[in-house]
Amino acid sequence: MNACKDSGARYGRRVDISQLLAPRSIVIVGVKVAEPESWGHRVVRVLLEGGFDGRLQVVHPRDDFPGVDTTRALADCSSLDLVVICVRAQPAVALVREARALGAKAAVVFASEFAEFGEDGRRLEAELAEAAGDMPLLGPNCLGFSNRIDNVKISVAPFLNRPLLPAGPVALVAQSGALGVVLTRCVENAGVGYSHFVSVGNETCLTAPMIARELIERDDVETVILYLETLRDPGNLARAAMRAHDLGKRIVLLQAGLSAAGRRAALSHTAAIAGDAAMVEALCRDFGIVRLADDDAVKPVLTALANGWSLPESPRVAVLSNSGGAAAVLADRLSVDGARVEPFSPDTQARIRAVKLSGAGDTNPIDIGGGWEATLDRVAPTLAILEAEPDIDAVLVYYAFGEMTVAPLAAVAQMCARLSKPAIFVWQIAPPEGLELVTAPGVVATSMAEGVRDLLAMSVLKTGPVSRWSMRPSTDIGLSPINPGQTTLAELESTEILESLGMNTVPSVSASPSQCAALAAACAANGWSEVAVKANAHDIPHRARSGLVRVGVALEALPDALIDMARRLDAASNDPQRRILVQPLIRFDQEIGVGGLVDPAFGPILVVGPGGGDIESAQHERHALLLNTDIDTHTAFADRIERSYDLAKGAFKPVIEAIDTILRSGKVAEIDINPMVRDSRGGLVALDALMVPEREA
């Protein structure tokens, strides 16, 4: 199987990248010996300065690289663990093909001007994938990698060889090379060393989740941080997170490009509203992936992971300050951002009072007041009281200045790092020598805003059951063959499928436009006093926009309404099977929109949001369920929707089961059920439905 073409995205196949990241022999092609600032020359320097002690060969047709074994052609090299290609895009393809033919075990391509440069670039990238075949290839358009455990640094970035903390338990994988390097500094600023940095570029063969899945297996890696702009491989990301959970490790994700995600030009509302943001949120929620809001969150999240800390939503925070004004500002800011700064219980107040730290207030915030320098020995017993208090989730300690008490205040920061619950030490206008004494820099902030932000950033570390990526078999829904040119299944046909799968739908009668009298008589025979009249045609997906829906038609006005609808329908539709549909008017007090689609990367997805005309509004919350998850995850999602919309217990489970079955049939690409309404017993009834059939490619 072709590693590049498949990328492991659909089938979750693992790829051995050991010869990529830890080769013992490296060949670098495209080195301009006389140009020290050229990419190939810089790659050689970074590799040698990084301490690589394996075999290195440079390929140059004429000139020798000083101090390095130089050959005239790639074919003259031996022991090709890794081939690093530093030439432009077009010749890079031929070199990759040659490297593979010579038995190279992995390759790196730095060149740009592939898929990011339009159609010609996409064709060239397809050729690159074909040339690589089953050989793991990193790039193109990447910045290489740094493996600090094995001293292999394949990059043009000399930053990677700057003085750094010792290699630590964090690995980074990034689609953006520049931002990936920035994130390595964020990790360092948290006082944690990183072991690996990998820039994946265009992900022609190796995706970021594939790399993460392999790195999480390493004994020297506890946390993998990914920076993504496009999630092409959610299946492998889910599996990496599953494996991390099994090993007691974590996957952390920073993703850009979600704010403008996903408005698709499509026939169904579901396809129009389904975006990457909702799908990524569902993936992270169900697989225990930690979401970062920005680069500032790296430090507090790594600090919390290192200390085993986590915060609930709306955490209860204790504030301790040597400034009454700062205490008030911190309490206000915490409250605005969703935390609670609540008075301590009388028992806790009494114990704090007995320590005699506070001179101005002990109810929360604790205002130490004047003379705070003389009470620093009382901070530790106060923190012990706060740590033991079950009604406190986190602690925020504030001190300003401290030139005369440098070491004791640095010791307070260390105390915060040792607490069993999240703690941040805000040291404002701190003496520089004081900050240098703190060996746990992750707990220290130098402004009130930073302290609040760092503390609340830890709330992303919720733990709970982790789903399993579940590729269940396809199903049969008995769908009749689709006529040539047919783009949708209209309501009548769609609701028949829903009914066959156990969903509640509104009763209806239908007839061709020429049978209006018979249709009116059928409604009268059913005793319907007020009805909804709708067109039913495969070539009119959104009938309300075309004036082909009338609601609240009285029985006596029905004959004229049917004649008018027949005229409109005949003018608007060319569907030979077009019909008029009449349903009794249903009274309701709650409506939602439910839909599903088959996403090329995520697979089948269910989306829940506002119903009726609000379905495409960006102002309303949406809930997404990746159907390639286990049944326990489906059940938890159903419970959440039932609580959100005040539905009866078990009301949403049949909806999930029906949409899951429909999308797994391979016959339906999208489905809208809008609206679904709550009946008097808290159940759900589908008032309208539309399906978009899957077409053969």
PDB file of N, CA and C in Angstrom, residues 160-206:
ATOM      1  N   LEU A 160      17.721  26.142  16.736  1.00  0.00           N
ATOM      2  CA  LEU A 160      17.630  24.830  17.360  1.00  0.00           C
ATOM      3  C   LEU A 160      18.917  24.442  18.093  1.00  0.00           C
ATOM      4  N   ASN A 161      20.002  25.148  17.805  1.00  0.00           N
ATOM      5  CA  ASN A 161      21.262  24.858  18.487  1.00  0.00           C
ATOM      6  C   ASN A 161      21.640  25.913  19.521  1.00  0.00           C
ATOM      7  N   ARG A 162      20.719  26.825  19.823  1.00  0.00           N
ATOM      8  CA  ARG A 162      20.988  27.773  20.897  1.00  0.00           C
ATOM      9  C   ARG A 162      21.019  27.038  22.232  1.00  0.00           C
ATOM     10  N   PRO A 163      21.623  27.677  23.262  1.00  0.00           N
ATOM     11  CA  PRO A 163      21.595  27.049  24.594  1.00  0.00           C
ATOM     12  C   PRO A 163      20.166  26.799  25.048  1.00  0.00           C
ATOM     13  N   LEU A 164      19.880  25.579  25.431  1.00  0.00           N
ATOM     14  CA  LEU A 164      18.527  25.180  25.799  1.00  0.00           C
ATOM     15  C   LEU A 164      18.551  24.414  27.105  1.00  0.00           C
ATOM     16  N   LEU A 165      17.377  24.286  27.708  1.00  0.00           N
ATOM     17  CA  LEU A 165      17.254  23.385  28.845  1.00  0.00           C
ATOM     18  C   LEU A 165      17.551  21.959  28.390  1.00  0.00           C
ATOM     19  N   PRO A 166      17.934  21.090  29.298  1.00  0.00           N
ATOM     20  CA  PRO A 166      18.111  19.686  28.909  1.00  0.00           C
ATOM     21  C   PRO A 166      16.842  19.128  28.268  1.00  0.00           C
ATOM     22  N   ALA A 167      17.022  18.201  27.353  1.00  0.00           N
ATOM     23  CA  ALA A 167      15.866  17.593  26.680  1.00  0.00           C
ATOM     24  C   ALA A 167      14.877  17.074  27.713  1.00  0.00           C
ATOM     25  N   GLY A 168      13.614  17.443  27.527  1.00  0.00           N
ATOM     26  CA  GLY A 168      12.583  17.066  28.483  1.00  0.00           C
ATOM     27  C   GLY A 168      11.481  16.255  27.848  1.00  0.00           C
ATOM     28  N   PRO A 169      10.341  16.109  28.524  1.00  0.00           N
ATOM     29  CA  PRO A 169       9.320  15.143  28.109  1.00  0.00           C
ATOM     30  C   PRO A 169       8.302  15.658  27.102  1.00  0.00           C
ATOM     31  N   VAL A 170       8.552  16.813  26.474  1.00  0.00           N
ATOM     32  CA  VAL A 170       7.588  17.403  25.540  1.00  0.00           C
ATOM     33  C   VAL A 170       8.109  17.271  24.116  1.00  0.00           C
ATOM     34  N   ALA A 171       7.245  16.838  23.199  1.00  0.00           N
ATOM     35  CA  ALA A 171       7.548  16.815  21.773  1.00  0.00           C
ATOM     36  C   ALA A 171       6.578  17.737  21.057  1.00  0.00           C
ATOM     37  N   LEU A 172       7.052  18.402  20.021  1.00  0.00           N
ATOM     38  CA  LEU A 172       6.220  19.339  19.260  1.00  0.00           C
ATOM     39  C   LEU A 172       6.177  18.927  17.802  1.00  0.00           C
ATOM     40  N   VAL A 173       4.968  18.998  17.220  1.00  0.00           N
ATOM     41  CA  VAL A 173       4.767  18.703  15.803  1.00  0.00           C
ATOM     42  C   VAL A 173       3.945  19.841  15.225  1.00  0.00           C
ATOM     43  N   ALA A 174       4.417  20.463  14.136  1.00  0.00           N
ATOM     44  CA  ALA A 174       3.751  21.670  13.634  1.00  0.00           C
ATOM     45  C   ALA A 174       3.661  21.666  12.122  1.00  0.00           C
ATOM     46  N   GLN A 175       2.531  22.162  11.623  1.00  0.00           N
ATOM     47  CA  GLN A 175       2.400  22.375  10.184  1.00  0.00           C
ATOM     48  C   GLN A 175       3.139  23.639   9.751  1.00  0.00           C
ATOM     49  N   SER A 176       3.240  24.615  10.649  1.00  0.00           N
ATOM     50  CA  SER A 176       3.999  25.830  10.378  1.00  0.00           C
ATOM     51  C   SER A 176       5.365  25.709  11.030  1.00  0.00           C
ATOM     52  N   GLY A 177       6.415  25.719  10.216  1.00  0.00           N
ATOM     53  CA  GLY A 177       7.746  25.601  10.784  1.00  0.00           C
ATOM     54  C   GLY A 177       8.094  26.759  11.696  1.00  0.00           C
ATOM     55  N   ALA A 178       7.788  27.998  11.262  1.00  0.00           N
ATOM     56  CA  ALA A 178       8.141  29.173  12.058  1.00  0.00           C
ATOM     57  C   ALA A 178       7.418  29.170  13.396  1.00  0.00           C
ATOM     58  N   LEU A 179       6.102  28.929  13.367  1.00  0.00           N
ATOM     59  CA  LEU A 179       5.363  28.942  14.632  1.00  0.00           C
ATOM     60  C   LEU A 179       5.742  27.745  15.493  1.00  0.00           C
ATOM     61  N   GLY A 180       6.092  26.647  14.861  1.00  0.00           N
ATOM     62  CA  GLY A 180       6.548  25.506  15.637  1.00  0.00           C
ATOM     63  C   GLY A 180       7.795  25.834  16.437  1.00  0.00           C
ATOM     64  N   VAL A 181       8.740  26.564  15.811  1.00  0.00           N
ATOM     65  CA  VAL A 181       9.942  26.981  16.522  1.00  0.00           C
ATOM     66  C   VAL A 181       9.580  27.934  17.663  1.00  0.00           C
ATOM     67  N   VAL A 182       8.622  28.836  17.419  1.00  0.00           N
ATOM     68  CA  VAL A 182       8.160  29.734  18.487  1.00  0.00           C
ATOM     69  C   VAL A 182       7.625  28.927  19.664  1.00  0.00           C
ATOM     70  N   LEU A 183       6.883  27.872  19.382  1.00  0.00           N
ATOM     71  CA  LEU A 183       6.312  27.066  20.460  1.00  0.00           C
ATOM     72  C   LEU A 183       7.399  26.341  21.256  1.00  0.00           C
ATOM     73  N   THR A 184       8.526  26.016  20.608  1.00  0.00           N
ATOM     74  CA  THR A 184       9.608  25.415  21.393  1.00  0.00           C
ATOM     75  C   THR A 184      10.094  26.385  22.457  1.00  0.00           C
ATOM     76  N   ARG A 185      10.132  27.684  22.134  1.00  0.00           N
ATOM     77  CA  ARG A 185      10.529  28.673  23.128  1.00  0.00           C
ATOM     78  C   ARG A 185       9.474  28.792  24.232  1.00  0.00           C
ATOM     79  N   CYS A 186       8.195  28.681  23.873  1.00  0.00           N
ATOM     80  CA  CYS A 186       7.139  28.705  24.890  1.00  0.00           C
ATOM     81  C   CYS A 186       7.317  27.551  25.875  1.00  0.00           C
ATOM     82  N   VAL A 187       7.694  26.394  25.359  1.00  0.00           N
ATOM     83  CA  VAL A 187       7.938  25.242  26.228  1.00  0.00           C
ATOM     84  C   VAL A 187       9.115  25.535  27.148  1.00  0.00           C
ATOM     85  N   GLU A 188      10.178  26.081  26.595  1.00  0.00           N
ATOM     86  CA  GLU A 188      11.335  26.435  27.409  1.00  0.00           C
ATOM     87  C   GLU A 188      10.963  27.447  28.498  1.00  0.00           C
ATOM     88  N   ASN A 189      10.133  28.428  28.155  1.00  0.00           N
ATOM     89  CA  ASN A 189       9.732  29.441  29.126  1.00  0.00           C
ATOM     90  C   ASN A 189       8.923  28.847  30.273  1.00  0.00           C
ATOM     91  N   ALA A 190       8.321  27.700  30.044  1.00  0.00           N
ATOM     92  CA  ALA A 190       7.591  27.021  31.116  1.00  0.00           C
ATOM     93  C   ALA A 190       8.529  26.216  32.014  1.00  0.00           C
ATOM     94  N   GLY A 191       9.822  26.261  31.706  1.00  0.00           N
ATOM     95  CA  GLY A 191      10.777  25.523  32.510  1.00  0.00           C
ATOM     96  C   GLY A 191      10.852  24.050  32.166  1.00  0.00           C
ATOM     97  N   VAL A 192      10.378  23.703  30.981  1.00  0.00           N
ATOM     98  CA  VAL A 192      10.351  22.299  30.552  1.00  0.00           C
ATOM     99  C   VAL A 192      11.189  22.168  29.286  1.00  0.00           C
ATOM    100  N   GLY A 193      12.034  21.195  29.232  1.00  0.00           N
ATOM    101  CA  GLY A 193      12.783  20.955  28.016  1.00  0.00           C
ATOM    102  C   GLY A 193      11.959  20.168  27.010  1.00  0.00           C
ATOM    103  N   TYR A 194      12.268  20.335  25.721  1.00  0.00           N
ATOM    104  CA  TYR A 194      11.574  19.537  24.711  1.00  0.00           C
ATOM    105  C   TYR A 194      12.548  18.529  24.112  1.00  0.00           C
ATOM    106  N   SER A 195      12.011  17.400  23.715  1.00  0.00           N
ATOM    107  CA  SER A 195      12.842  16.326  23.176  1.00  0.00           C
ATOM    108  C   SER A 195      12.846  16.298  21.655  1.00  0.00           C
ATOM    109  N   HIS A 196      11.719  16.628  21.035  1.00  0.00           N
ATOM    110  CA  HIS A 196      11.591  16.558  19.582  1.00  0.00           C
ATOM    111  C   HIS A 196      10.815  17.766  19.069  1.00  0.00           C
ATOM    112  N   PHE A 197      11.215  18.255  17.920  1.00  0.00           N
ATOM    113  CA  PHE A 197      10.437  19.231  17.171  1.00  0.00           C
ATOM    114  C   PHE A 197      10.391  18.747  15.730  1.00  0.00           C
ATOM    115  N   VAL A 198       9.177  18.650  15.170  1.00  0.00           N
ATOM    116  CA  VAL A 198       9.010  18.169  13.794  1.00  0.00           C
ATOM    117  C   VAL A 198       8.107  19.133  13.042  1.00  0.00           C
ATOM    118  N   SER A 199       8.589  19.652  11.925  1.00  0.00           N
ATOM    119  CA  SER A 199       7.797  20.496  11.031  1.00  0.00           C
ATOM    120  C   SER A 199       7.352  19.639   9.851  1.00  0.00           C
ATOM    121  N   VAL A 200       6.032  19.479   9.677  1.00  0.00           N
ATOM    122  CA  VAL A 200       5.524  18.538   8.665  1.00  0.00           C
ATOM    123  C   VAL A 200       5.211  19.187   7.327  1.00  0.00           C
ATOM    124  N   GLY A 201       5.103  20.523   7.281  1.00  0.00           N
ATOM    125  CA  GLY A 201       4.834  21.190   6.012  1.00  0.00           C
ATOM    126  C   GLY A 201       3.528  20.755   5.384  1.00  0.00           C
ATOM    127  N   ASN A 202       3.592  20.365   4.113  1.00  0.00           N
ATOM    128  CA  ASN A 202       2.375  20.039   3.364  1.00  0.00           C
ATOM    129  C   ASN A 202       1.800  18.670   3.668  1.00  0.00           C
ATOM    130  N   GLU A 203       2.490  17.852   4.433  1.00  0.00           N
ATOM    131  CA  GLU A 203       1.995  16.527   4.834  1.00  0.00           C
ATOM    132  C   GLU A 203       1.681  15.631   3.636  1.00  0.00           C
ATOM    133  N   THR A 204       2.529  15.676   2.635  1.00  0.00           N
ATOM    134  CA  THR A 204       2.282  14.839   1.462  1.00  0.00           C
ATOM    135  C   THR A 204       2.212  13.364   1.824  1.00  0.00           C
ATOM    136  N   CYS A 205       3.083  12.924   2.699  1.00  0.00           N
ATOM    137  CA  CYS A 205       3.102  11.517   3.120  1.00  0.00           C
ATOM    138  C   CYS A 205       2.825  11.376   4.608  1.00  0.00           C
ATOM    139  N   LEU A 206       3.592  12.069   5.426  1.00  0.00           N
ATOM    140  CA  LEU A 206       3.472  11.955   6.876  1.00  0.00           C
ATOM    141  C   LEU A 206       2.680  13.132   7.427  1.00  0.00           C
TER     142      LEU A 206
END
